[in-house]
Amino acid sequence: MKAVVREKYGPPDVLHLEEVPVPAIGDGDVLVSVRAASANAGDWHLLRGTPLPFRLVAGLRTPRFRIIGTDIAGHVEAVGRNVTRFRPGDEVFGELSRSGFGAYAEFVAAPEQSLALKPRNLTFDEAATLPTAGCTALQGLRNGRIRRGLRVLISGASGGVGTFAVQIAKSFETEVTAVCSTRSLDVMRSIGADHVIDYTKDDFATLGQRYDLILAVNGDRSIWDYRRALTADGCYVMTGGSNRQLAEALLFGPLLSMGRQRFGNVLAKPNHDDLLLLKELCETGQLKPVIDRRFPLSDVSSAVRYVEDGHARGKVVVTV
Ligand SMILES: NC(=O)c1ccc[n+]([C@@H]2O[C@H](COP(=O)([O-])OP(=O)(O)OC[C@H]3O[C@@H](n4cnc5c(N)ncnc54)[C@H](OP(=O)(O)O)[C@@H]3O)[C@@H](O)[C@H]2O)c1
């Protein structure tokens, strides 16, 4: 099969297309013929081996994972003897970070619990966008105790995670304010945001509005700015963004959570149940992936570079 491989850590140029053996499946695995994959920020971290603690898992000097990529959608080609949920021909989507990655290839072997049946109303391209970004948005909002009637602010709303977060927050019947730059205001409104704040013109922290739940998906703001915009018993959840945004949530979050407000963070763990929930949201019309660009398998390096540049609007898909 064709796969995009690399032998060393480095920029996207280290990736090249190669002929490799189709992966073998164990008793609990499913062999999927990949139709589409999607790119995530985690790809370039894995590719470059940064930040350095990443290498404790990914290999200190030489990368353990030759084929990167986490999110896939495709057909079931074969199943191991203990697999009960799927059979050959099923259309599935799933996430591979806990089974050795490998999405940028014509076939992957995945444990059955990391897959779910593809939403019936989505294309393979659309379904491949869901696992990492959708689960991050869902688990971040859940961590912030999302419920009906809350006022929710989503900072960094226009990227892969943010476009899912806006829609999932709306599915809980909340009032959603999306923070993005000028070029994404219309997209935010089209996916259901009640209010938009253009961060190039206005500052959510000084507008005088308070929010019950703030999801910091991207951007570079101080935790004190987020605190200023939080209600007296509100929740702040950080899922990504600049090193400062990450570090402050980890360092000061526990301290700031000693009062009535809560400051937490989420490292998403995609799982079968949450994939099913995303599928249901799609099939009931509450969730629709926003795709920015598509790249062919032979040009995964451009897909990863585009995501690394940090200005994707919605998700970036690799068609296989
Ligand atoms: N915790 C987890 O488990 C987890 C999982 C996945 C991703 N992440 C992290 O979450 C973050 C977002 O991931 P993603 O996939 O959504 O990334 P992404 O798709 O690459 O995000 C790009 C978007 O962010 C917007 N953006 C850039 N700078 C901004 C700023 N200063 N303020 C507001 N928006 C800004 C960009 O819009 P403009 O260019 O128009 O500004 C663009 O639309 C990344 O840091 C990623 O590493 C964490």
Short mmCIF file of C-alpha atoms and ligand atoms in Angstrom, two decimals:
data_model
loop_
_atom_site.label_atom_id
_atom_site.label_comp_id
_atom_site.label_asym_id
_atom_site.label_seq_id
_atom_site.Cartn_x
_atom_site.Cartn_y
_atom_site.Cartn_z
CA MET A 1 0.00 0.00 0.00
CA LYS A 2 1.00 3.64 -0.32
CA ALA A 3 1.76 5.52 2.90
CA VAL A 4 3.35 8.80 3.87
CA VAL A 5 6.38 7.94 5.99
CA ARG A 6 9.26 9.70 7.73
CA GLU A 7 12.50 8.40 9.25
CA LYS A 8 13.43 11.34 11.47
CA TYR A 9 12.05 14.35 13.29
CA GLY A 10 11.88 17.50 11.22
CA PRO A 11 9.72 19.87 9.16
CA PRO A 12 6.96 18.58 6.84
CA ASP A 13 9.60 18.08 4.10
CA VAL A 14 10.77 14.89 5.86
CA LEU A 15 7.52 13.22 4.78
CA HIS A 16 7.54 11.13 1.63
CA LEU A 17 5.22 8.70 -0.10
CA GLU A 18 6.42 5.09 -0.03
CA GLU A 19 5.19 1.58 -0.75
CA VAL A 20 4.90 -0.32 2.57
CA PRO A 21 3.20 -3.57 3.66
CA VAL A 22 -0.50 -3.47 4.59
CA PRO A 23 -0.62 -3.58 8.43
CA ALA A 24 -1.45 -6.92 10.06
CA ILE A 25 -4.49 -7.03 12.34
CA GLY A 26 -4.76 -8.63 15.77
CA ASP A 27 -7.84 -10.43 17.10
CA GLY A 28 -9.43 -7.19 18.35
CA ASP A 29 -8.48 -5.06 15.37
CA VAL A 30 -10.21 -3.80 12.27
CA LEU A 31 -8.43 -3.25 8.96
CA VAL A 32 -9.77 -0.07 7.40
CA SER A 33 -9.33 0.97 3.80
CA VAL A 34 -8.83 4.70 4.33
CA ARG A 35 -10.81 7.08 2.12
CA ALA A 36 -9.95 10.30 3.98
CA ALA A 37 -7.87 11.53 6.89
CA SER A 38 -7.74 14.91 8.58
CA ALA A 39 -4.82 16.98 9.79
CA ASN A 40 -4.45 18.20 13.37
CA ALA A 41 -2.00 20.34 15.32
CA GLY A 42 -0.80 17.09 16.92
CA ASP A 43 0.60 16.04 13.51
CA TRP A 44 3.26 18.68 13.43
CA HIS A 45 4.12 18.16 17.10
CA LEU A 46 4.63 14.48 16.33
CA LEU A 47 6.51 15.30 13.14
CA ARG A 48 8.92 17.74 14.76
CA GLY A 49 9.06 16.02 18.13
CA THR A 50 8.16 19.25 19.91
CA PRO A 51 7.65 20.23 22.66
CA LEU A 52 10.45 17.97 23.85
CA PRO A 53 8.46 16.09 26.57
CA PHE A 54 6.45 14.73 23.61
CA ARG A 55 9.47 12.57 22.77
CA LEU A 56 9.08 10.57 25.96
CA VAL A 57 6.16 8.93 24.17
CA ALA A 58 7.14 9.46 20.56
CA GLY A 59 10.81 8.38 20.72
CA LEU A 60 13.76 10.37 22.08
CA ARG A 61 16.02 10.66 19.02
CA THR A 62 14.31 8.53 16.40
CA PRO A 63 10.54 8.70 16.02
CA ARG A 64 8.71 5.53 17.03
CA PHE A 65 5.87 6.25 14.62
CA ARG A 66 6.93 6.25 10.96
CA ILE A 67 3.44 7.02 9.68
CA ILE A 68 1.71 9.91 11.44
CA GLY A 69 -1.93 11.05 11.40
CA THR A 70 -4.76 10.31 13.82
CA ASP A 71 -8.13 10.78 12.15
CA ILE A 72 -9.59 8.54 9.47
CA ALA A 73 -12.77 7.54 7.68
CA GLY A 74 -13.10 4.58 5.33
CA HIS A 75 -14.41 1.06 4.69
CA VAL A 76 -13.86 -1.98 6.86
CA GLU A 77 -11.73 -4.36 4.82
CA ALA A 78 -11.31 -7.17 7.37
CA VAL A 79 -11.90 -7.81 11.08
CA GLY A 80 -10.08 -9.80 13.77
CA ARG A 81 -11.82 -12.82 15.26
CA ASN A 82 -12.86 -11.00 18.48
CA VAL A 83 -14.37 -7.98 16.75
CA THR A 84 -18.11 -7.74 17.34
CA ARG A 85 -19.11 -4.22 16.30
CA PHE A 86 -18.02 -4.18 12.68
CA ARG A 87 -17.93 -6.34 9.59
CA PRO A 88 -16.32 -5.98 6.16
CA GLY A 89 -17.98 -3.27 4.08
CA ASP A 90 -19.03 -1.09 7.04
CA GLU A 91 -18.29 2.61 6.68
CA VAL A 92 -16.43 3.82 9.76
CA PHE A 93 -14.50 6.74 11.21
CA GLY A 94 -12.05 6.81 14.09
CA GLU A 95 -8.99 7.98 15.95
CA LEU A 96 -5.58 6.30 16.12
CA SER A 97 -3.49 8.16 18.74
CA ARG A 98 -3.57 5.26 21.17
CA SER A 99 -2.92 2.60 18.56
CA GLY A 100 0.24 3.93 16.93
CA PHE A 101 -1.12 6.61 14.55
CA GLY A 102 -0.80 5.82 10.81
CA ALA A 103 -3.75 7.71 9.27
CA TYR A 104 -1.79 8.91 6.22
CA ALA A 105 -1.89 5.57 4.45
CA GLU A 106 -4.19 3.52 2.24
CA PHE A 107 -4.91 1.05 5.07
CA VAL A 108 -4.81 1.21 8.88
CA ALA A 109 -5.26 -1.41 11.58
CA ALA A 110 -7.26 0.00 14.50
CA PRO A 111 -8.72 -1.50 17.69
CA GLU A 112 -12.50 -1.65 17.35
CA GLN A 113 -13.07 0.67 20.33
CA SER A 114 -11.33 3.52 18.50
CA LEU A 115 -13.83 3.35 15.62
CA ALA A 116 -17.54 4.00 15.14
CA LEU A 117 -19.93 3.69 12.22
CA LYS A 118 -19.70 6.75 9.99
CA PRO A 119 -22.56 9.25 10.26
CA ARG A 120 -24.94 8.28 7.46
CA ASN A 121 -25.33 11.84 6.16
CA LEU A 122 -21.61 12.69 5.98
CA THR A 123 -19.08 12.09 3.23
CA PHE A 124 -15.82 10.32 4.10
CA ASP A 125 -14.03 13.69 3.96
CA GLU A 126 -16.46 15.15 6.48
CA ALA A 127 -16.40 12.14 8.79
CA ALA A 128 -12.59 12.19 8.89
CA THR A 129 -12.68 15.68 10.42
CA LEU A 130 -14.61 14.57 13.48
CA PRO A 131 -12.54 12.40 15.84
CA THR A 132 -9.80 14.55 17.40
CA ALA A 133 -11.29 18.02 16.99
CA GLY A 134 -14.87 16.92 17.71
CA CYS A 135 -13.92 14.98 20.84
CA THR A 136 -11.73 17.86 22.07
CA ALA A 137 -14.62 20.29 21.70
CA LEU A 138 -17.09 17.90 23.30
CA GLN A 139 -14.89 16.93 26.24
CA GLY A 140 -13.82 20.54 26.81
CA LEU A 141 -17.42 21.74 26.99
CA ARG A 142 -18.40 18.79 29.16
CA ASN A 143 -15.53 19.59 31.52
CA GLY A 144 -16.94 23.12 31.76
CA ARG A 145 -20.30 21.66 32.86
CA ILE A 146 -22.13 22.75 29.73
CA ARG A 147 -25.90 22.89 30.16
CA ARG A 148 -28.93 24.62 28.76
CA GLY A 149 -29.14 28.39 29.15
CA LEU A 150 -25.45 29.13 29.86
CA ARG A 151 -23.67 32.03 28.25
CA VAL A 152 -20.64 30.46 26.53
CA LEU A 153 -17.58 32.21 25.09
CA ILE A 154 -15.41 30.27 22.64
CA SER A 155 -12.03 31.86 22.04
CA GLY A 156 -10.27 30.69 18.88
CA ALA A 157 -13.59 29.58 17.46
CA SER A 158 -12.71 29.49 13.77
CA GLY A 159 -10.31 26.52 13.67
CA GLY A 160 -10.86 22.78 13.67
CA VAL A 161 -11.79 22.45 17.35
CA GLY A 162 -13.59 25.79 17.54
CA THR A 163 -16.02 25.20 14.67
CA PHE A 164 -17.14 21.99 16.39
CA ALA A 165 -17.26 23.68 19.81
CA VAL A 166 -19.61 26.42 18.58
CA GLN A 167 -22.05 23.88 17.15
CA ILE A 168 -21.88 21.45 20.07
CA ALA A 169 -22.41 24.31 22.53
CA LYS A 170 -25.49 25.37 20.50
CA SER A 171 -26.83 21.81 20.64
CA PHE A 172 -27.07 22.28 24.44
CA GLU A 173 -29.26 25.36 23.85
CA THR A 174 -26.69 27.81 25.14
CA GLU A 175 -26.01 31.39 24.07
CA VAL A 176 -22.72 31.27 22.19
CA THR A 177 -20.25 34.06 21.56
CA ALA A 178 -17.46 33.21 19.11
CA VAL A 179 -14.13 35.04 19.14
CA CYS A 180 -12.38 35.04 15.75
CA SER A 181 -10.79 37.38 13.22
CA THR A 182 -12.68 39.45 10.63
CA ARG A 183 -12.48 36.89 7.81
CA SER A 184 -14.31 34.23 9.84
CA LEU A 185 -17.23 36.27 11.21
CA ASP A 186 -19.66 35.02 8.55
CA VAL A 187 -18.65 31.38 9.01
CA MET A 188 -19.23 31.71 12.76
CA ARG A 189 -22.72 33.10 12.20
CA SER A 190 -23.47 30.41 9.61
CA ILE A 191 -22.73 27.63 12.12
CA GLY A 192 -24.98 29.15 14.76
CA ALA A 193 -22.96 31.58 16.89
CA ASP A 194 -25.38 34.06 18.52
CA HIS A 195 -22.69 36.74 18.87
CA VAL A 196 -19.28 37.25 17.33
CA ILE A 197 -16.32 39.24 18.60
CA ASP A 198 -13.66 40.21 16.08
CA TYR A 199 -10.46 39.96 18.08
CA THR A 200 -8.67 42.30 15.66
CA LYS A 201 -11.07 45.09 16.67
CA ASP A 202 -12.55 44.28 20.08
CA ASP A 203 -11.35 42.69 23.28
CA PHE A 204 -13.75 40.27 24.97
CA ALA A 205 -12.06 40.96 28.31
CA THR A 206 -12.93 44.65 28.32
CA LEU A 207 -16.39 44.65 26.73
CA GLY A 208 -18.08 44.25 30.12
CA GLN A 209 -19.85 40.98 29.23
CA ARG A 210 -19.55 37.97 31.55
CA TYR A 211 -19.77 34.32 30.57
CA ASP A 212 -20.72 31.19 32.55
CA LEU A 213 -18.37 29.02 30.51
CA ILE A 214 -15.29 30.05 28.58
CA LEU A 215 -13.59 27.54 26.28
CA ALA A 216 -10.11 28.72 25.31
CA VAL A 217 -9.51 26.74 22.14
CA ASN A 218 -6.82 28.89 20.58
CA GLY A 219 -5.20 32.30 20.91
CA ASP A 220 -2.79 33.92 23.29
CA ARG A 221 -4.55 35.53 26.22
CA SER A 222 -3.68 35.74 29.84
CA ILE A 223 -5.71 33.66 32.28
CA TRP A 224 -6.40 36.92 34.14
CA ASP A 225 -8.19 38.29 31.05
CA TYR A 226 -10.35 35.18 30.89
CA ARG A 227 -11.05 35.50 34.62
CA ARG A 228 -12.27 39.08 34.11
CA ALA A 229 -14.87 37.82 31.62
CA LEU A 230 -16.07 34.91 33.79
CA THR A 231 -19.18 35.01 36.02
CA ALA A 232 -18.69 34.63 39.78
CA ASP A 233 -19.25 30.86 39.61
CA GLY A 234 -18.19 30.32 35.99
CA CYS A 235 -15.93 27.66 34.44
CA TYR A 236 -12.87 28.28 32.30
CA VAL A 237 -11.53 25.36 30.26
CA MET A 238 -8.34 25.59 28.21
CA THR A 239 -7.89 23.10 25.38
CA GLY A 240 -5.11 24.77 23.39
CA GLY A 241 -3.46 27.95 22.17
CA SER A 242 -0.13 29.61 22.84
CA ASN A 243 2.45 28.29 25.31
CA ARG A 244 1.48 31.10 27.69
CA GLN A 245 -2.19 30.17 27.53
CA LEU A 246 -1.27 26.53 28.23
CA ALA A 247 1.23 27.24 30.99
CA GLU A 248 -0.99 29.68 32.88
CA ALA A 249 -3.91 27.27 32.92
CA LEU A 250 -1.67 24.52 34.30
CA LEU A 251 0.14 26.73 36.81
CA PHE A 252 -2.58 29.02 38.08
CA GLY A 253 -5.71 26.97 37.35
CA PRO A 254 -5.68 24.99 40.63
CA LEU A 255 -5.05 28.14 42.67
CA LEU A 256 -7.78 30.16 40.96
CA SER A 257 -10.20 27.26 41.38
CA MET A 258 -10.11 27.56 45.16
CA GLY A 259 -13.03 30.01 45.06
CA ARG A 260 -16.34 29.54 43.27
CA GLN A 261 -14.86 29.81 39.78
CA ARG A 262 -13.20 26.81 38.15
CA PHE A 263 -10.15 26.89 35.86
CA GLY A 264 -9.28 23.62 34.16
CA ASN A 265 -7.83 22.14 31.02
CA VAL A 266 -8.57 19.17 28.82
CA LEU A 267 -6.37 16.72 26.98
CA ALA A 268 -8.91 14.98 24.79
CA LYS A 269 -9.27 11.20 24.91
CA PRO A 270 -11.36 10.18 21.93
CA ASN A 271 -13.41 7.05 22.65
CA HIS A 272 -16.18 5.00 21.12
CA ASP A 273 -18.99 6.62 23.15
CA ASP A 274 -17.99 10.14 22.21
CA LEU A 275 -17.55 9.17 18.55
CA LEU A 276 -21.13 7.85 18.70
CA LEU A 277 -22.34 11.09 20.25
CA LEU A 278 -20.69 13.09 17.47
CA LYS A 279 -22.28 10.77 14.92
CA GLU A 280 -25.70 11.35 16.47
CA LEU A 281 -25.21 15.14 16.47
CA CYS A 282 -24.34 14.96 12.77
CA GLU A 283 -27.27 12.72 11.90
CA THR A 284 -29.73 15.00 13.73
CA GLY A 285 -28.39 17.99 11.81
CA GLN A 286 -26.84 19.69 14.84
CA LEU A 287 -23.24 19.25 13.71
CA LYS A 288 -21.76 19.82 10.26
CA PRO A 289 -18.01 19.83 9.68
CA VAL A 290 -16.51 22.97 8.18
CA ILE A 291 -13.80 22.01 5.68
CA ASP A 292 -11.24 24.61 4.72
CA ARG A 293 -8.98 22.73 2.29
CA ARG A 294 -8.33 19.29 0.86
CA PHE A 295 -4.92 17.86 -0.06
CA PRO A 296 -4.12 14.53 -1.76
CA LEU A 297 -2.20 11.80 0.12
CA SER A 298 0.86 12.63 -1.99
CA ASP A 299 0.86 16.13 -0.49
CA VAL A 300 0.39 15.51 3.23
CA SER A 301 3.38 17.77 3.87
CA SER A 302 1.40 20.76 2.55
CA ALA A 303 -1.60 19.82 4.68
CA VAL A 304 0.52 19.65 7.83
CA ARG A 305 2.32 22.87 6.93
CA TYR A 306 -0.98 24.63 6.39
CA VAL A 307 -2.27 23.55 9.81
CA GLU A 308 1.03 24.49 11.45
CA ASP A 309 0.69 28.02 10.02
CA GLY A 310 -2.26 28.34 12.40
CA HIS A 311 -4.89 29.98 10.23
CA ALA A 312 -7.02 27.11 8.97
CA ARG A 313 -10.72 27.93 8.96
CA GLY A 314 -12.34 24.69 10.09
CA LYS A 315 -10.65 21.42 9.18
CA VAL A 316 -8.01 20.34 6.66
CA VAL A 317 -8.67 17.04 4.90
CA VAL A 318 -6.32 14.58 3.21
CA THR A 319 -8.06 12.53 0.54
CA VAL A 320 -6.75 9.03 0.07
N1 LIG B 1 -6.39 19.53 24.36
C1 LIG B 1 -6.43 18.69 23.34
O1 LIG B 1 -6.64 17.48 23.50
C2 LIG B 1 -6.26 19.25 21.96
C3 LIG B 1 -6.72 18.54 20.84
C4 LIG B 1 -6.59 19.12 19.59
C5 LIG B 1 -5.98 20.36 19.47
N2 LIG B 1 -5.49 20.98 20.58
C6 LIG B 1 -4.89 22.32 20.51
O2 LIG B 1 -5.96 23.23 20.38
C7 LIG B 1 -5.57 24.35 19.61
C8 LIG B 1 -6.56 24.56 18.49
O3 LIG B 1 -6.61 23.42 17.67
P1 LIG B 1 -7.33 23.53 16.27
O4 LIG B 1 -7.27 22.19 15.65
O5 LIG B 1 -8.63 24.22 16.40
O6 LIG B 1 -6.29 24.50 15.54
P2 LIG B 1 -6.43 25.20 14.15
O7 LIG B 1 -7.54 24.62 13.35
O8 LIG B 1 -5.07 25.21 13.55
O9 LIG B 1 -6.79 26.71 14.56
C9 LIG B 1 -6.65 27.70 13.62
C10 LIG B 1 -7.64 28.80 13.90
O10 LIG B 1 -7.25 29.51 15.09
C11 LIG B 1 -7.53 30.88 14.87
N3 LIG B 1 -6.63 31.74 15.64
C12 LIG B 1 -5.31 31.87 15.47
N4 LIG B 1 -4.83 32.76 16.35
C13 LIG B 1 -5.88 33.21 17.07
C14 LIG B 1 -6.04 34.15 18.14
N5 LIG B 1 -5.00 34.83 18.62
N6 LIG B 1 -7.26 34.35 18.67
C15 LIG B 1 -8.33 33.68 18.19
N7 LIG B 1 -8.25 32.77 17.17
C16 LIG B 1 -7.04 32.55 16.63
C17 LIG B 1 -7.27 31.07 13.39
O11 LIG B 1 -8.05 32.13 12.93
P3 LIG B 1 -7.37 33.48 12.36
O12 LIG B 1 -6.21 33.04 11.54
O13 LIG B 1 -8.42 34.13 11.57
O14 LIG B 1 -6.99 34.22 13.57
C18 LIG B 1 -7.71 29.77 12.77
O15 LIG B 1 -9.02 29.80 12.29
C19 LIG B 1 -4.14 24.07 19.18
O16 LIG B 1 -3.28 24.74 20.07
C20 LIG B 1 -4.00 22.57 19.34
O17 LIG B 1 -2.67 22.19 19.61
C21 LIG B 1 -5.64 20.46 21.81
#
